[in-house]
Amino acid sequence: MTSDITPDIAPDLIIRVAARGDGITADGRHAALTAPGDTLAPDGTVTHGVHHQTPPCVHFPTCGGCQLQHLDDQSYAEFVTDRIASALDGQGLSAPLRTPHVSPERSRRRATLHAEAKGGRITLGFTAEKAHTIVDIRECWILDPRLFALVEPLRQLLRRLNFRRRADIHLTLADQGADILITGFAPEGLAAAEALTRFCETHKVARVAFDDGLGPETRWEPDAVTITLGGVPVPLPPASFLQATPDGEAALTDAVLEAIGKPATVADLFAGLGTFTLAIPAKVYAAEGARDALSSLKAAAHRLQRPVYPEHRDLYRRPLTTAELDRFDAVVIDPPRSGAREQMAALAESKTPVIMYVSCNPASFARDAKDLCAAGWRIDWIQPVGQFRWSTHVELAAKFVRDAQPS
């Protein structure tokens, strides 16, 4: 990728950041914690360039929550774009890449923390980079402050609940406040119930549920918990998938709406809770394999009489056929990280005018894009999105159009 931060290509100059976060010199050497514009001497000494910033968090680089805090805004934005360009290049493809949208610091509305009781203390935070050790976080530059404000109170709560093991704590900001699911542990007894109630009342928590292996059991939920998607309050099952930041969600939604134009009918595949379904002003068929998410979408659409037609459908085992896809003016697809290979064959041969592919994995996206392009589709443009600021995790929204209709 062409970059204005590498005017001189010296062999020891860091020219780009690889997919896993290491800087790469012009002569192909890798160096951790380097930025474009740094120089790597033969003895391994690094001289920082103008795009190497001082990481703001005291836990960097030990904490695995962020790998790239040493990149300034320009070089991080270029990394987001380069991740997608490199994945496409690996499949022999290219596409117009728009200016990336990067979420601001302290904007993550969902995250999973890890807790462990050992040696009389409770450690709570993210795991260390490339390790299972938990970094006991005392500050965080990615979490929404409303979630981070719960970290120390959660430590204290776990002590009162006689926590003696390792567990995961899933945090989500819902419409009513923080939604907390603790997996791997469930407290028992009246004292625990009273401590939990005091915690929830004091910190205005929306819901707390525990899952010790038999599914989530809600212990606190004074009001039904919802998340607003497309202006519609949707019932929120514990630890449901959401886009990581509200502004990232908005960037992806805007890209979807721009790409599909003003269709009469749309298919939203892997619809989830309805992030895109409820934002589309058209008749929308929504296919989703997770029953709890689909039930929430169905309830929200029914309550407001929206023209949404949900179907429980495992798109890996039973993808839509070409004949089914041909009924729609546009198809939106947002698969998990593994991509949507099982759906690609029918989608590639369909006569729908536009496909909008939203992806959280440039590698599986590029693989699926190759199948579409081989069948006569063309990538019109790609909107890169960096919701997971300072991480190597990159998302995108890509518009596909046909150069030639299938016979």
Tab-separated table of C-alpha atoms in Angstrom:
chain	number	residue	atom	x	y	z
A	1	MET	CA	0.000	0.000	0.000
A	2	THR	CA	1.338	3.437	-0.929
A	3	SER	CA	2.001	5.563	2.140
A	4	ASP	CA	3.139	9.144	2.652
A	5	ILE	CA	4.979	8.118	5.821
A	6	THR	CA	7.701	6.155	3.987
A	7	PRO	CA	9.365	8.646	1.627
A	8	ASP	CA	12.763	6.906	1.850
A	9	ILE	CA	12.915	3.140	1.445
A	10	ALA	CA	16.068	2.274	3.369
A	11	PRO	CA	16.576	-1.433	4.187
A	12	ASP	CA	16.306	-0.795	7.929
A	13	LEU	CA	13.181	1.376	7.726
A	14	ILE	CA	9.907	0.034	9.149
A	15	ILE	CA	7.544	0.467	6.200
A	16	ARG	CA	4.360	-1.222	7.406
A	17	VAL	CA	2.749	-3.159	10.266
A	18	ALA	CA	1.891	-6.818	9.624
A	19	ALA	CA	-1.441	-8.472	10.425
A	20	ARG	CA	-0.264	-9.625	13.861
A	21	GLY	CA	1.139	-6.232	14.830
A	22	ASP	CA	4.875	-6.544	14.133
A	23	GLY	CA	6.591	-3.845	12.136
A	24	ILE	CA	8.287	-4.956	8.911
A	25	THR	CA	11.415	-3.372	7.439
A	26	ALA	CA	11.998	-2.799	3.741
A	27	ASP	CA	14.316	-5.825	3.724
A	28	GLY	CA	11.686	-8.081	5.333
A	29	ARG	CA	12.718	-8.205	8.998
A	30	HIS	CA	10.064	-8.158	11.730
A	31	ALA	CA	10.245	-6.156	14.952
A	32	ALA	CA	7.652	-5.998	17.702
A	33	LEU	CA	6.343	-2.660	18.994
A	34	THR	CA	7.604	-0.657	16.022
A	35	ALA	CA	5.773	1.855	13.863
A	36	PRO	CA	6.151	2.920	10.231
A	37	GLY	CA	9.047	5.353	10.085
A	38	ASP	CA	11.048	3.643	12.862
A	39	THR	CA	14.463	2.204	11.972
A	40	LEU	CA	15.772	-1.211	13.007
A	41	ALA	CA	19.544	-1.484	13.332
A	42	PRO	CA	21.328	-4.794	12.601
A	43	ASP	CA	21.822	-5.323	16.349
A	44	GLY	CA	18.066	-4.995	16.957
A	45	THR	CA	18.140	-1.454	18.296
A	46	VAL	CA	15.073	0.565	17.310
A	47	THR	CA	15.109	4.292	16.678
A	48	HIS	CA	11.621	5.751	16.833
A	49	GLY	CA	10.258	7.861	14.014
A	50	VAL	CA	7.592	10.559	13.906
A	51	HIS	CA	4.719	8.040	13.833
A	52	HIS	CA	5.766	6.207	16.997
A	53	GLN	CA	3.741	7.676	19.864
A	54	THR	CA	4.084	7.163	23.603
A	55	PRO	CA	1.447	4.562	24.565
A	56	PRO	CA	-1.055	6.239	26.923
A	57	CYS	CA	-1.902	3.194	29.085
A	58	VAL	CA	0.318	2.065	31.961
A	59	HIS	CA	-0.525	-1.580	31.158
A	60	PHE	CA	0.887	-1.455	27.607
A	61	PRO	CA	2.363	-3.677	26.208
A	62	THR	CA	1.680	-6.364	28.824
A	63	CYS	CA	-2.107	-6.229	28.478
A	64	GLY	CA	-3.520	-8.029	25.466
A	65	GLY	CA	-6.426	-5.609	25.120
A	66	CYS	CA	-4.353	-3.335	22.864
A	67	GLN	CA	-1.353	-4.288	20.743
A	68	LEU	CA	-0.848	-1.087	18.768
A	69	GLN	CA	-0.954	1.854	21.187
A	70	HIS	CA	2.488	2.849	19.964
A	71	LEU	CA	1.054	3.831	16.559
A	72	ASP	CA	-0.118	7.389	16.045
A	73	ASP	CA	-3.532	8.019	14.503
A	74	GLN	CA	-2.242	8.211	10.937
A	75	SER	CA	-0.218	5.008	11.031
A	76	TYR	CA	-2.987	3.118	12.864
A	77	ALA	CA	-5.548	4.205	10.244
A	78	GLU	CA	-3.152	3.046	7.535
A	79	PHE	CA	-2.781	-0.291	9.331
A	80	VAL	CA	-6.562	-0.768	9.249
A	81	THR	CA	-6.637	-0.154	5.499
A	82	ASP	CA	-3.499	-2.196	4.825
A	83	ARG	CA	-4.936	-5.242	6.609
A	84	ILE	CA	-7.763	-5.328	4.074
A	85	ALA	CA	-5.575	-4.531	1.058
A	86	SER	CA	-3.129	-7.285	2.021
A	87	ALA	CA	-5.917	-9.852	2.450
A	88	LEU	CA	-7.309	-8.976	-0.971
A	89	ASP	CA	-3.864	-9.091	-2.539
A	90	GLY	CA	-3.411	-12.596	-1.155
A	91	GLN	CA	-6.424	-13.669	-3.233
A	92	GLY	CA	-5.304	-11.765	-6.325
A	93	LEU	CA	-7.899	-9.024	-5.790
A	94	SER	CA	-7.935	-5.270	-5.344
A	95	ALA	CA	-10.644	-2.713	-4.626
A	96	PRO	CA	-11.163	0.992	-3.974
A	97	LEU	CA	-10.623	1.512	-0.244
A	98	ARG	CA	-12.251	4.472	1.462
A	99	THR	CA	-10.791	6.466	4.322
A	100	PRO	CA	-11.071	4.211	7.377
A	101	HIS	CA	-13.402	4.982	10.238
A	102	VAL	CA	-11.572	4.530	13.560
A	103	SER	CA	-13.502	4.537	16.834
A	104	PRO	CA	-12.274	6.979	19.468
A	105	GLU	CA	-10.574	5.924	22.666
A	106	ARG	CA	-12.748	4.871	25.613
A	107	SER	CA	-15.721	4.007	23.408
A	108	ARG	CA	-16.031	0.206	23.684
A	109	ARG	CA	-19.523	-0.715	24.902
A	110	ARG	CA	-18.863	-4.439	25.269
A	111	ALA	CA	-15.890	-6.453	26.460
A	112	THR	CA	-15.009	-9.671	28.266
A	113	LEU	CA	-12.825	-9.403	31.350
A	114	HIS	CA	-11.293	-12.333	33.221
A	115	ALA	CA	-11.225	-12.805	36.975
A	116	GLU	CA	-9.090	-15.086	39.119
A	117	ALA	CA	-8.838	-15.611	42.868
A	118	LYS	CA	-5.332	-16.528	43.934
A	119	GLY	CA	-3.162	-15.863	46.987
A	120	GLY	CA	-5.892	-14.043	48.839
A	121	ARG	CA	-6.497	-11.453	46.115
A	122	ILE	CA	-8.714	-11.140	43.069
A	123	THR	CA	-7.198	-10.228	39.751
A	124	LEU	CA	-9.563	-8.707	37.192
A	125	GLY	CA	-8.738	-7.548	33.691
A	126	PHE	CA	-7.718	-8.656	30.201
A	127	THR	CA	-5.320	-11.507	29.532
A	128	ALA	CA	-1.726	-10.681	28.745
A	129	GLU	CA	-0.553	-10.631	25.153
A	130	LYS	CA	-0.075	-14.228	23.930
A	131	ALA	CA	-0.620	-15.632	27.435
A	132	HIS	CA	-3.324	-16.739	29.875
A	133	THR	CA	-2.045	-14.514	32.686
A	134	ILE	CA	-4.581	-11.878	33.717
A	135	VAL	CA	-3.407	-8.261	33.821
A	136	ASP	CA	-5.031	-6.605	36.834
A	137	ILE	CA	-6.180	-3.398	35.158
A	138	ARG	CA	-6.166	-0.116	37.041
A	139	GLU	CA	-6.928	2.000	33.996
A	140	CYS	CA	-8.255	1.352	30.496
A	141	TRP	CA	-8.136	3.519	27.394
A	142	ILE	CA	-10.584	1.478	25.318
A	143	LEU	CA	-13.539	0.730	27.624
A	144	ASP	CA	-16.395	3.198	27.903
A	145	PRO	CA	-15.833	4.921	31.292
A	146	ARG	CA	-19.245	3.679	32.477
A	147	LEU	CA	-18.004	0.104	32.144
A	148	PHE	CA	-14.548	0.758	33.542
A	149	ALA	CA	-16.151	2.383	36.602
A	150	LEU	CA	-17.471	-1.077	37.500
A	151	VAL	CA	-14.088	-2.837	37.540
A	152	GLU	CA	-13.116	-2.060	41.139
A	153	PRO	CA	-16.681	-2.557	42.477
A	154	LEU	CA	-16.741	-5.932	40.722
A	155	ARG	CA	-13.517	-6.930	42.484
A	156	GLN	CA	-15.122	-6.064	45.794
A	157	LEU	CA	-18.325	-7.888	44.884
A	158	LEU	CA	-16.455	-11.064	43.996
A	159	ARG	CA	-14.763	-11.008	47.412
A	160	ARG	CA	-18.156	-10.726	49.108
A	161	LEU	CA	-19.476	-13.592	46.969
A	162	ASN	CA	-16.665	-15.847	48.234
A	163	PHE	CA	-15.233	-16.193	44.728
A	164	ARG	CA	-12.505	-18.865	44.687
A	165	ARG	CA	-11.862	-19.750	41.055
A	166	ARG	CA	-11.424	-18.307	37.557
A	167	ALA	CA	-14.340	-16.809	35.626
A	168	ASP	CA	-15.198	-14.545	32.716
A	169	ILE	CA	-17.138	-11.318	33.112
A	170	HIS	CA	-19.008	-10.131	30.015
A	171	LEU	CA	-19.849	-6.429	30.140
A	172	THR	CA	-22.295	-4.681	27.804
A	173	LEU	CA	-23.785	-1.204	27.882
A	174	ALA	CA	-27.523	-1.588	27.339
A	175	ASP	CA	-30.183	1.118	27.173
A	176	GLN	CA	-30.797	0.752	30.931
A	177	GLY	CA	-27.137	0.638	31.970
A	178	ALA	CA	-24.523	-2.063	32.411
A	179	ASP	CA	-25.483	-5.654	31.606
A	180	ILE	CA	-23.199	-8.175	33.346
A	181	LEU	CA	-22.906	-11.908	32.687
A	182	ILE	CA	-20.452	-13.905	34.809
A	183	THR	CA	-19.596	-17.329	33.398
A	184	GLY	CA	-17.817	-20.110	35.250
A	185	PHE	CA	-19.193	-19.167	38.654
A	186	ALA	CA	-22.542	-18.813	40.432
A	187	PRO	CA	-22.866	-17.677	44.080
A	188	GLU	CA	-25.239	-19.276	46.538
A	189	GLY	CA	-26.880	-18.248	49.791
A	190	LEU	CA	-28.721	-15.311	51.326
A	191	ALA	CA	-25.571	-13.297	52.089
A	192	ALA	CA	-24.513	-13.503	48.449
A	193	ALA	CA	-27.968	-12.429	47.272
A	194	GLU	CA	-27.929	-9.437	49.601
A	195	ALA	CA	-24.423	-8.411	48.501
A	196	LEU	CA	-25.457	-8.678	44.860
A	197	THR	CA	-28.560	-6.558	45.438
A	198	ARG	CA	-26.533	-3.828	47.187
A	199	PHE	CA	-24.010	-3.816	44.329
A	200	CYS	CA	-26.713	-3.503	41.668
A	201	GLU	CA	-28.613	-0.763	43.496
A	202	THR	CA	-25.485	1.230	44.295
A	203	HIS	CA	-24.121	1.156	40.746
A	204	LYS	CA	-27.465	1.248	38.915
A	205	VAL	CA	-26.773	-1.994	37.076
A	206	ALA	CA	-29.323	-3.039	34.447
A	207	ARG	CA	-28.894	-6.787	34.836
A	208	VAL	CA	-26.655	-9.420	36.391
A	209	ALA	CA	-26.738	-13.059	35.304
A	210	PHE	CA	-24.548	-16.053	36.156
A	211	ASP	CA	-23.770	-19.101	34.054
A	212	ASP	CA	-22.052	-21.976	35.832
A	213	GLY	CA	-22.434	-24.289	32.864
A	214	LEU	CA	-26.204	-24.720	32.546
A	215	GLY	CA	-27.025	-21.451	30.785
A	216	PRO	CA	-27.479	-17.880	32.045
A	217	GLU	CA	-29.565	-17.405	35.190
A	218	THR	CA	-30.658	-13.822	35.778
A	219	ARG	CA	-30.324	-12.671	39.391
A	220	TRP	CA	-31.097	-8.976	38.891
A	221	GLU	CA	-33.180	-7.243	36.198
A	222	PRO	CA	-35.650	-4.682	37.582
A	223	ASP	CA	-36.613	-3.568	34.057
A	224	ALA	CA	-36.464	-5.525	30.818
A	225	VAL	CA	-33.053	-4.916	29.256
A	226	THR	CA	-32.977	-3.599	25.692
A	227	ILE	CA	-30.543	-2.252	23.124
A	228	THR	CA	-31.729	0.308	20.594
A	229	LEU	CA	-30.963	-0.665	16.994
A	230	GLY	CA	-32.178	1.395	14.073
A	231	GLY	CA	-34.192	3.495	16.510
A	232	VAL	CA	-35.986	0.392	17.820
A	233	PRO	CA	-35.555	-0.977	21.401
A	234	VAL	CA	-34.707	-4.683	21.043
A	235	PRO	CA	-34.773	-7.185	23.948
A	236	LEU	CA	-31.151	-7.987	24.758
A	237	PRO	CA	-30.281	-11.586	25.743
A	238	PRO	CA	-27.272	-11.844	28.091
A	239	ALA	CA	-23.885	-11.440	26.335
A	240	SER	CA	-25.485	-11.018	22.922
A	241	PHE	CA	-23.352	-9.957	19.983
A	242	LEU	CA	-23.285	-6.221	19.307
A	243	GLN	CA	-20.979	-4.074	17.264
A	244	ALA	CA	-18.201	-3.054	19.636
A	245	THR	CA	-18.802	0.706	19.564
A	246	PRO	CA	-21.886	2.802	18.785
A	247	ASP	CA	-19.985	4.923	16.263
A	248	GLY	CA	-18.572	1.816	14.574
A	249	GLU	CA	-22.094	0.444	14.290
A	250	ALA	CA	-23.220	3.743	12.776
A	251	ALA	CA	-20.368	3.718	10.238
A	252	LEU	CA	-21.236	0.188	9.103
A	253	THR	CA	-24.963	0.946	9.004
A	254	ASP	CA	-24.400	4.104	6.949
A	255	ALA	CA	-22.303	2.096	4.494
A	256	VAL	CA	-25.019	-0.562	4.191
A	257	LEU	CA	-27.754	1.991	3.574
A	258	GLU	CA	-25.657	3.828	0.990
A	259	ALA	CA	-24.810	0.644	-0.858
A	260	ILE	CA	-28.308	-0.795	-1.161
A	261	GLY	CA	-29.991	2.478	-2.113
A	262	LYS	CA	-33.809	2.396	-1.918
A	263	PRO	CA	-34.801	-1.218	-2.484
A	264	ALA	CA	-38.287	-2.613	-1.996
A	265	THR	CA	-37.084	-5.945	-0.581
A	266	VAL	CA	-33.856	-6.903	1.160
A	267	ALA	CA	-32.430	-10.143	2.555
A	268	ASP	CA	-30.372	-9.689	5.723
A	269	LEU	CA	-28.333	-12.846	6.272
A	270	PHE	CA	-26.826	-13.540	9.713
A	271	ALA	CA	-29.173	-10.792	10.932
A	272	GLY	CA	-28.459	-11.187	14.653
A	273	LEU	CA	-30.519	-8.823	16.786
A	274	GLY	CA	-31.299	-6.690	13.739
A	275	THR	CA	-28.484	-4.135	13.593
A	276	PHE	CA	-29.049	-3.648	9.860
A	277	THR	CA	-32.526	-5.161	9.556
A	278	LEU	CA	-34.152	-2.472	11.679
A	279	ALA	CA	-32.260	0.365	9.976
A	280	ILE	CA	-33.383	-0.581	6.458
A	281	PRO	CA	-36.558	1.253	5.321
A	282	ALA	CA	-37.885	-1.662	3.256
A	283	LYS	CA	-39.392	-5.121	3.557
A	284	VAL	CA	-36.624	-7.205	5.097
A	285	TYR	CA	-36.272	-10.968	5.278
A	286	ALA	CA	-33.977	-11.685	8.242
A	287	ALA	CA	-32.221	-15.059	8.529
A	288	GLU	CA	-30.470	-15.940	11.793
A	289	GLY	CA	-29.355	-19.204	13.384
A	290	ALA	CA	-29.347	-18.079	17.034
A	291	ARG	CA	-32.863	-18.519	18.405
A	292	ASP	CA	-32.563	-16.000	21.240
A	293	ALA	CA	-31.367	-13.243	18.908
A	294	LEU	CA	-34.063	-14.030	16.371
A	295	SER	CA	-36.766	-14.017	19.047
A	296	SER	CA	-35.627	-10.583	20.181
A	297	LEU	CA	-35.665	-9.226	16.635
A	298	LYS	CA	-39.090	-10.731	15.995
A	299	ALA	CA	-40.535	-9.230	19.176
A	300	ALA	CA	-39.147	-5.763	18.455
A	301	ALA	CA	-40.350	-5.722	14.853
A	302	HIS	CA	-43.793	-7.032	15.799
A	303	ARG	CA	-44.264	-4.475	18.550
A	304	LEU	CA	-43.668	-1.599	16.141
A	305	GLN	CA	-45.326	-3.291	13.158
A	306	ARG	CA	-42.161	-3.139	11.054
A	307	PRO	CA	-42.170	-5.122	7.748
A	308	VAL	CA	-39.609	-7.643	8.964
A	309	TYR	CA	-39.908	-11.364	8.220
A	310	PRO	CA	-37.560	-13.309	10.503
A	311	GLU	CA	-36.671	-16.964	9.942
A	312	HIS	CA	-34.662	-19.308	12.115
A	313	ARG	CA	-32.188	-20.654	9.597
A	314	ASP	CA	-28.713	-22.140	9.881
A	315	LEU	CA	-27.061	-20.629	6.831
A	316	TYR	CA	-24.147	-23.042	7.063
A	317	ARG	CA	-26.362	-26.116	6.818
A	318	ARG	CA	-29.179	-24.582	4.796
A	319	PRO	CA	-28.012	-21.551	2.826
A	320	LEU	CA	-30.490	-19.627	0.722
A	321	THR	CA	-30.824	-20.966	-2.813
A	322	THR	CA	-30.232	-18.881	-5.910
A	323	ALA	CA	-33.976	-18.857	-6.604
A	324	GLU	CA	-34.648	-17.486	-3.113
A	325	LEU	CA	-31.957	-14.814	-3.434
A	326	ASP	CA	-33.273	-13.697	-6.830
A	327	ARG	CA	-36.428	-12.376	-5.126
A	328	PHE	CA	-34.553	-9.545	-3.414
A	329	ASP	CA	-33.423	-6.148	-4.633
A	330	ALA	CA	-30.381	-6.309	-2.347
A	331	VAL	CA	-28.664	-8.780	-0.047
A	332	VAL	CA	-26.851	-7.806	3.150
A	333	ILE	CA	-24.617	-10.472	4.693
A	334	ASP	CA	-22.708	-10.172	7.974
A	335	PRO	CA	-21.256	-13.595	8.820
A	336	PRO	CA	-19.075	-14.636	11.775
A	337	ARG	CA	-15.277	-14.569	11.497
A	338	SER	CA	-15.219	-17.831	9.532
A	339	GLY	CA	-17.039	-16.144	6.653
A	340	ALA	CA	-19.901	-17.505	4.574
A	341	ARG	CA	-18.376	-20.016	2.180
A	342	GLU	CA	-21.484	-22.244	2.243
A	343	GLN	CA	-23.654	-19.331	1.062
A	344	MET	CA	-21.269	-18.046	-1.594
A	345	ALA	CA	-22.114	-20.464	-4.420
A	346	ALA	CA	-25.793	-19.464	-4.579
A	347	LEU	CA	-25.031	-15.816	-3.885
A	348	ALA	CA	-22.471	-15.738	-6.699
A	349	GLU	CA	-25.038	-16.999	-9.215
A	350	SER	CA	-27.917	-14.845	-7.981
A	351	LYS	CA	-29.463	-11.981	-9.960
A	352	THR	CA	-29.837	-9.617	-7.029
A	353	PRO	CA	-28.472	-6.213	-8.129
A	354	VAL	CA	-26.252	-5.538	-5.124
A	355	ILE	CA	-24.571	-7.465	-2.322
A	356	MET	CA	-23.363	-5.684	0.809
A	357	TYR	CA	-20.856	-7.835	2.679
A	358	VAL	CA	-20.011	-6.777	6.247
A	359	SER	CA	-17.033	-8.630	7.691
A	360	CYS	CA	-15.002	-8.820	10.893
A	361	ASN	CA	-12.228	-10.852	9.245
A	362	PRO	CA	-10.416	-9.532	6.156
A	363	ALA	CA	-8.996	-12.994	5.392
A	364	SER	CA	-12.320	-14.852	5.188
A	365	PHE	CA	-13.863	-11.862	3.421
A	366	ALA	CA	-11.167	-11.928	0.743
A	367	ARG	CA	-11.698	-15.679	0.257
A	368	ASP	CA	-15.451	-15.181	-0.211
A	369	ALA	CA	-14.897	-12.113	-2.395
A	370	LYS	CA	-12.758	-14.193	-4.735
A	371	ASP	CA	-15.701	-16.576	-5.276
A	372	LEU	CA	-18.025	-13.670	-6.052
A	373	CYS	CA	-15.572	-11.989	-8.406
A	374	ALA	CA	-14.949	-15.243	-10.263
A	375	ALA	CA	-18.701	-15.345	-11.009
A	376	GLY	CA	-18.799	-11.845	-12.507
A	377	TRP	CA	-19.190	-9.628	-9.451
A	378	ARG	CA	-16.977	-6.601	-8.807
A	379	ILE	CA	-16.081	-4.855	-5.544
A	380	ASP	CA	-17.382	-1.330	-6.054
A	381	TRP	CA	-15.853	0.018	-2.834
A	382	ILE	CA	-14.853	-0.982	0.685
A	383	GLN	CA	-15.340	0.992	3.885
A	384	PRO	CA	-12.699	-0.045	6.452
A	385	VAL	CA	-13.724	0.246	10.114
A	386	GLY	CA	-11.450	0.045	13.157
A	387	GLN	CA	-13.846	-0.426	16.074
A	388	PHE	CA	-11.294	-2.250	18.205
A	389	ARG	CA	-8.950	0.702	18.514
A	390	TRP	CA	-5.248	-0.148	18.838
A	391	SER	CA	-5.894	-3.841	18.182
A	392	THR	CA	-5.192	-5.934	15.084
A	393	HIS	CA	-8.913	-6.657	14.707
A	394	VAL	CA	-10.309	-4.947	11.587
A	395	GLU	CA	-13.824	-4.762	10.138
A	396	LEU	CA	-15.205	-3.635	6.794
A	397	ALA	CA	-18.283	-3.150	4.646
A	398	ALA	CA	-17.954	-3.934	0.934
A	399	LYS	CA	-20.364	-3.225	-1.910
A	400	PHE	CA	-20.494	-5.785	-4.743
A	401	VAL	CA	-22.125	-5.109	-8.102
A	402	ARG	CA	-22.287	-7.197	-11.248
A	403	ASP	CA	-20.238	-6.465	-14.332
A	404	ALA	CA	-22.388	-8.968	-16.180
A	405	GLN	CA	-25.666	-10.655	-15.256
A	406	PRO	CA	-25.658	-14.483	-15.252
A	407	SER	CA	-27.517	-16.090	-18.117
